[in-house]
PDB file of C-alpha atoms and ligand atoms in Angstrom:
ATOM      1  CA  MET J 630      12.521  47.321 -13.325  1.00 48.00           C
ATOM      2  CA  ALA J 631      15.178  49.892 -12.735  1.00 59.00           C
ATOM      3  CA  THR J 632      13.807  51.353  -9.536  1.00 79.00           C
ATOM      4  CA  ARG J 633      14.431  49.519  -6.359  1.00 89.00           C
ATOM      5  CA  LEU J 634      11.505  48.151  -4.494  1.00 91.00           C
ATOM      6  CA  CYS J 635      12.734  50.020  -1.456  1.00 92.00           C
ATOM      7  CA  LYS J 636      12.291  53.331  -3.250  1.00 91.00           C
ATOM      8  CA  LEU J 637       8.825  52.676  -4.585  1.00 91.00           C
ATOM      9  CA  ASN J 638       5.984  54.731  -3.259  1.00 92.00           C
ATOM     10  CA  ARG J 639       2.375  53.685  -3.112  1.00 93.00           C
ATOM     11  CA  ARG J 640       1.578  54.991  -6.565  1.00 94.00           C
ATOM     12  CA  ASP J 641       4.557  53.191  -8.127  1.00 92.00           C
ATOM     13  CA  ILE J 642       3.543  50.011  -6.409  1.00 92.00           C
ATOM     14  CA  ALA J 643      -0.036  50.330  -7.640  1.00 94.00           C
ATOM     15  CA  ALA J 644       1.220  51.029 -11.154  1.00 93.00           C
ATOM     16  CA  SER J 645       3.408  47.930 -11.382  1.00 92.00           C
ATOM     17  CA  LEU J 646       1.550  45.628  -9.074  1.00 92.00           C
ATOM     18  CA  ASP J 647       1.869  42.600 -11.352  1.00 93.00           C
ATOM     19  CA  ASP J 648       5.603  43.066 -11.765  1.00 91.00           C
ATOM     20  CA  ILE J 649       6.098  43.420  -8.031  1.00 92.00           C
ATOM     21  CA  GLN J 650       3.970  40.407  -7.309  1.00 92.00           C
ATOM     22  CA  ALA J 651       6.083  38.336  -9.672  1.00 91.00           C
ATOM     23  CA  MET J 652       9.258  39.635  -8.015  1.00 91.00           C
ATOM     24  CA  VAL J 653       8.256  38.967  -4.430  1.00 92.00           C
ATOM     25  CA  ALA J 654       6.314  35.749  -4.916  1.00 92.00           C
ATOM     26  CA  GLN J 655       9.459  33.630  -4.675  1.00 90.00           C
ATOM     27  CA  PRO J 656      12.091  35.884  -3.168  1.00 92.00           C
ATOM     28  CA  GLY J 657      15.739  34.950  -3.254  1.00 93.00           C
ATOM     29  CA  TYR J 658      16.916  38.085  -1.481  1.00 94.00           C
ATOM     30  CA  MET J 659      15.821  40.342   1.295  1.00 94.00           C
ATOM     31  CA  CYS J 660      16.722  43.920   2.033  1.00 95.00           C
ATOM     32  CA  ARG J 661      18.734  44.380   5.182  1.00 94.00           C
ATOM     33  CA  SER J 662      17.675  47.962   5.602  1.00 94.00           C
ATOM     34  CA  CYS J 663      13.922  47.700   5.072  1.00 93.00           C
ATOM     35  CA  ALA J 664      13.187  43.982   5.131  1.00 92.00           C
ATOM     36  CA  ARG J 665      11.642  43.849   1.690  1.00 93.00           C
ATOM     37  CA  SER J 666      12.124  40.647  -0.211  1.00 93.00           C
ATOM     38  CA  CYS J 667      12.581  40.166  -3.916  1.00 94.00           C
ATOM     39  CA  ALA J 668      13.703  37.656  -6.495  1.00 93.00           C
ATOM     40  CA  ASP J 669      16.015  40.230  -8.049  1.00 92.00           C
ATOM     41  CA  LYS J 670      18.742  41.539  -5.763  1.00 92.00           C
ATOM     42  CA  SER J 671      19.221  44.660  -7.863  1.00 93.00           C
ATOM     43  CA  ALA J 672      15.752  45.789  -6.772  1.00 93.00           C
ATOM     44  CA  LEU J 673      16.821  46.048  -3.125  1.00 94.00           C
ATOM     45  CA  CYS J 674      18.934  48.687  -1.453  1.00 93.00           C
ATOM     46  CA  LYS J 675      20.858  46.332   0.827  1.00 94.00           C
ATOM     47  CA  PRO J 676      20.268  42.923  -0.684  1.00 94.00           C
ATOM     48  CA  GLN J 677      21.123  39.804   1.224  1.00 94.00           C
ATOM     49  CA  ALA J 678      20.611  36.328  -0.110  1.00 93.00           C
ATOM     50  CA  LEU J 679      17.886  34.522   1.735  1.00 90.00           C
ATOM     51  CA  ALA J 680      18.932  31.344   3.390  1.00 82.00           C
ATOM     52  CA  LYS J 681      16.998  28.838   1.366  1.00 69.00           C
ATOM     53  CA  GLN J 682      16.680  26.379   4.248  1.00 57.00           C
ATOM     54  CA  HIS J 683      15.015  29.081   6.312  1.00 49.00           C
ATOM     55  CA  THR J 684      12.383  29.850   3.727  1.00 49.00           C
ATOM     56  CA  GLN J 685      11.841  26.178   3.143  1.00 50.00           C
ATOM     57  CA  GLN J 686      11.468  25.466   6.825  1.00 51.00           C
ATOM     58  CA  LYS J 687       9.061  28.341   7.236  1.00 53.00           C
ATOM     59  CA  SER J 688       6.952  27.206   4.350  1.00 53.00           C
ATOM     60  CA  LEU J 689       7.221  23.565   5.319  1.00 52.00           C
ATOM     61  CA  LEU J 690       6.289  23.859   8.966  1.00 54.00           C
ATOM     62  CA  PRO J 691       2.550  24.377   8.546  1.00 57.00           C
ATOM     63  CA  VAL J 692       2.550  21.817   5.775  1.00 56.00           C
ATOM     64  CA  ALA J 693       4.281  19.361   8.085  1.00 56.00           C
ATOM     65  CA  ASN J 694       1.630  19.992  10.705  1.00 61.00           C
ATOM     66  CA  VAL J 695      -1.088  19.292   8.215  1.00 62.00           C
ATOM     67  CA  ASP J 696       0.851  16.278   7.089  1.00 70.00           C
ATOM     68  CA  SER J 697       1.125  14.826  10.576  1.00 76.00           C
ATOM     69  CA  LYS J 698      -2.584  15.417  11.083  1.00 78.00           C
ATOM     70  CA  SER J 699      -3.506  13.768   7.829  1.00 80.00           C
ATOM     71  CA  ALA J 700      -0.911  11.111   8.544  1.00 82.00           C
ATOM     72  CA  LYS J 701      -2.648  10.364  11.835  1.00 85.00           C
ATOM     73  CA  ALA J 702      -5.956  10.143  10.026  1.00 86.00           C
ATOM     74  CA  ALA J 703      -4.366   7.973   7.377  1.00 86.00           C
ATOM     75  CA  ASN J 704      -2.886   5.836  10.138  1.00 88.00           C
ATOM     76  CA  LYS J 705      -6.315   5.380  11.667  1.00 89.00           C
ATOM     77  CA  VAL J 706      -7.725   4.377   8.331  1.00 89.00           C
ATOM     78  CA  ALA J 707      -4.781   2.074   7.732  1.00 90.00           C
ATOM     79  CA  LEU J 708      -5.226   0.542  11.174  1.00 91.00           C
ATOM     80  CA  LYS J 709      -8.893  -0.066  10.519  1.00 92.00           C
ATOM     81  CA  LEU J 710      -8.064  -1.595   7.189  1.00 91.00           C
ATOM     82  CA  ALA J 711      -5.355  -3.722   8.728  1.00 92.00           C
ATOM     83  CA  LYS J 712      -7.751  -4.968  11.387  1.00 93.00           C
ATOM     84  CA  LYS J 713     -10.307  -5.765   8.734  1.00 92.00           C
ATOM     85  CA  THR J 714      -7.786  -7.617   6.632  1.00 92.00           C
ATOM     86  CA  LEU J 715      -6.551  -9.449   9.703  1.00 93.00           C
ATOM     87  CA  LYS J 716     -10.091 -10.597  10.449  1.00 93.00           C
ATOM     88  CA  LYS J 717     -10.536 -11.638   6.871  1.00 93.00           C
ATOM     89  CA  GLN J 718      -7.212 -13.436   6.966  1.00 93.00           C
ATOM     90  CA  LYS J 719      -8.169 -15.248  10.143  1.00 94.00           C
ATOM     91  CA  LYS J 720     -11.467 -16.271   8.590  1.00 94.00           C
ATOM     92  CA  TYR J 721      -9.670 -17.397   5.492  1.00 93.00           C
ATOM     93  CA  GLN J 722      -7.157 -19.321   7.571  1.00 94.00           C
ATOM     94  CA  LYS J 723      -9.962 -21.074   9.438  1.00 95.00           C
ATOM     95  CA  LYS J 724     -11.556 -21.970   6.147  1.00 95.00           C
ATOM     96  CA  LEU J 725      -8.226 -23.164   4.860  1.00 94.00           C
ATOM     97  CA  GLU J 726      -7.720 -25.277   7.951  1.00 95.00           C
ATOM     98  CA  LYS J 727     -11.147 -26.817   7.497  1.00 95.00           C
ATOM     99  CA  VAL J 728     -10.382 -27.601   3.897  1.00 95.00           C
ATOM    100  CA  LEU J 729      -7.022 -29.035   4.887  1.00 95.00           C
ATOM    101  CA  LYS J 730      -8.664 -31.209   7.539  1.00 95.00           C
ATOM    102  CA  LYS J 731     -11.167 -32.433   4.994  1.00 95.00           C
ATOM    103  CA  GLN J 732      -8.375 -33.093   2.568  1.00 95.00           C
ATOM    104  CA  ARG J 733      -6.439 -35.019   5.185  1.00 95.00           C
ATOM    105  CA  LYS J 734      -9.538 -37.036   6.024  1.00 95.00           C
ATOM    106  CA  LEU J 735     -10.103 -37.780   2.381  1.00 94.00           C
ATOM    107  CA  MET J 736      -6.465 -38.731   1.958  1.00 94.00           C
ATOM    108  CA  ARG J 737      -6.716 -41.098   4.890  1.00 94.00           C
ATOM    109  CA  LYS J 738      -9.911 -42.549   3.459  1.00 93.00           C
ATOM    110  CA  GLN J 739      -8.272 -42.923   0.097  1.00 93.00           C
ATOM    111  CA  GLN J 740      -5.251 -44.570   1.644  1.00 92.00           C
ATOM    112  CA  ALA J 741      -7.466 -46.900   3.604  1.00 92.00           C
ATOM    113  CA  LEU J 742      -9.433 -47.713   0.475  1.00 91.00           C
ATOM    114  CA  GLN J 743      -6.245 -48.237  -1.469  1.00 90.00           C
ATOM    115  CA  SER J 744      -4.813 -50.553   1.130  1.00 90.00           C
ATOM    116  CA  LYS J 745      -8.125 -52.420   1.262  1.00 87.00           C
ATOM    117  CA  PHE J 746      -8.160 -52.564  -2.511  1.00 84.00           C
ATOM    118  CA  SER J 747      -4.616 -53.853  -2.689  1.00 88.00           C
ATOM    119  CA  VAL J 748      -5.492 -56.467  -0.074  1.00 86.00           C
ATOM    120  CA  LEU J 749      -8.502 -57.448  -2.141  1.00 84.00           C
ATOM    121  CA  GLN J 750      -6.383 -57.553  -5.261  1.00 82.00           C
ATOM    122  CA  GLU J 751      -3.861 -59.758  -3.542  1.00 82.00           C
ATOM    123  CA  ALA J 752      -6.617 -61.940  -2.215  1.00 80.00           C
ATOM    124  CA  GLY J 753      -8.181 -62.024  -5.667  1.00 73.00           C
ATOM    125  CA  SER J 754      -4.979 -63.073  -7.337  1.00 70.00           C
ATOM    126  CA  ASP J 755      -4.478 -65.682  -4.636  1.00 66.00           C
ATOM    127  CA  LEU J 756      -7.935 -67.120  -5.155  1.00 64.00           C
ATOM    128  CA  ASN J 757      -7.795 -66.678  -8.919  1.00 59.00           C
ATOM    129  CA  VAL J 758     -11.187 -65.025  -8.952  1.00 55.00           C
ATOM    130  CA  THR J 759     -11.550 -64.407 -12.659  1.00 56.00           C
ATOM    131  CA  PRO J 760     -11.356 -67.991 -13.897  1.00 56.00           C
ATOM    132  CA  VAL J 761     -13.747 -69.120 -11.191  1.00 54.00           C
ATOM    133  CA  LEU J 762     -16.253 -66.529 -12.313  1.00 54.00           C
ATOM    134  CA  ASP J 763     -15.729 -67.563 -15.901  1.00 57.00           C
ATOM    135  CA  THR J 764     -16.397 -71.199 -15.245  1.00 54.00           C
ATOM    136  CA  GLY J 765     -19.467 -70.293 -13.269  1.00 52.00           C
ATOM    137  CA  PHE J 766     -20.728 -68.192 -16.132  1.00 55.00           C
ATOM    138  CA  SER J 767     -20.106 -70.844 -18.760  1.00 53.00           C
ATOM    139  CA  ALA J 768     -21.633 -73.507 -16.539  1.00 53.00           C
ATOM    140  CA  GLN J 769     -24.797 -71.457 -16.424  1.00 57.00           C
ATOM    141  CA  MET J 770     -24.789 -71.187 -20.205  1.00 57.00           C
ATOM    142  CA  HIS J 771     -24.542 -74.913 -20.779  1.00 58.00           C
TER     143      HIS J 771
HETATM  144 ZN1   ZN M1488      15.484  48.227   1.116  1.00 92.87          ZN
END
């Protein structure tokens, strides 16, 4: 577009509405004399580059607000979830402790049984149980 935005009248604007929309949708420059903004600095009478941080801040501010709101909501949800998981974890830990206790009990039982068994074995080897049984068995046969 050769004509500057600043010089456009209503009819011109209506005629090239699409072009203008494309030019002002993401402006890189603003006009210092009439405050129009445009992506193409040649379309402005006194173009000045827009400070990009400014436009970003302006466009980010409302978004940030929404973000903090949704972040709060997300935090609530996360907190709820965390509490739930904590409960579950506690339950699981209790279960685990029970199982561990049982296991310990069983281990103790096993150890006791083993020690008893080894005592019996020792006693058996001392008494020589097997031959005695054998002779008893053969005595019954004869
Ligand atoms: Zn202008």
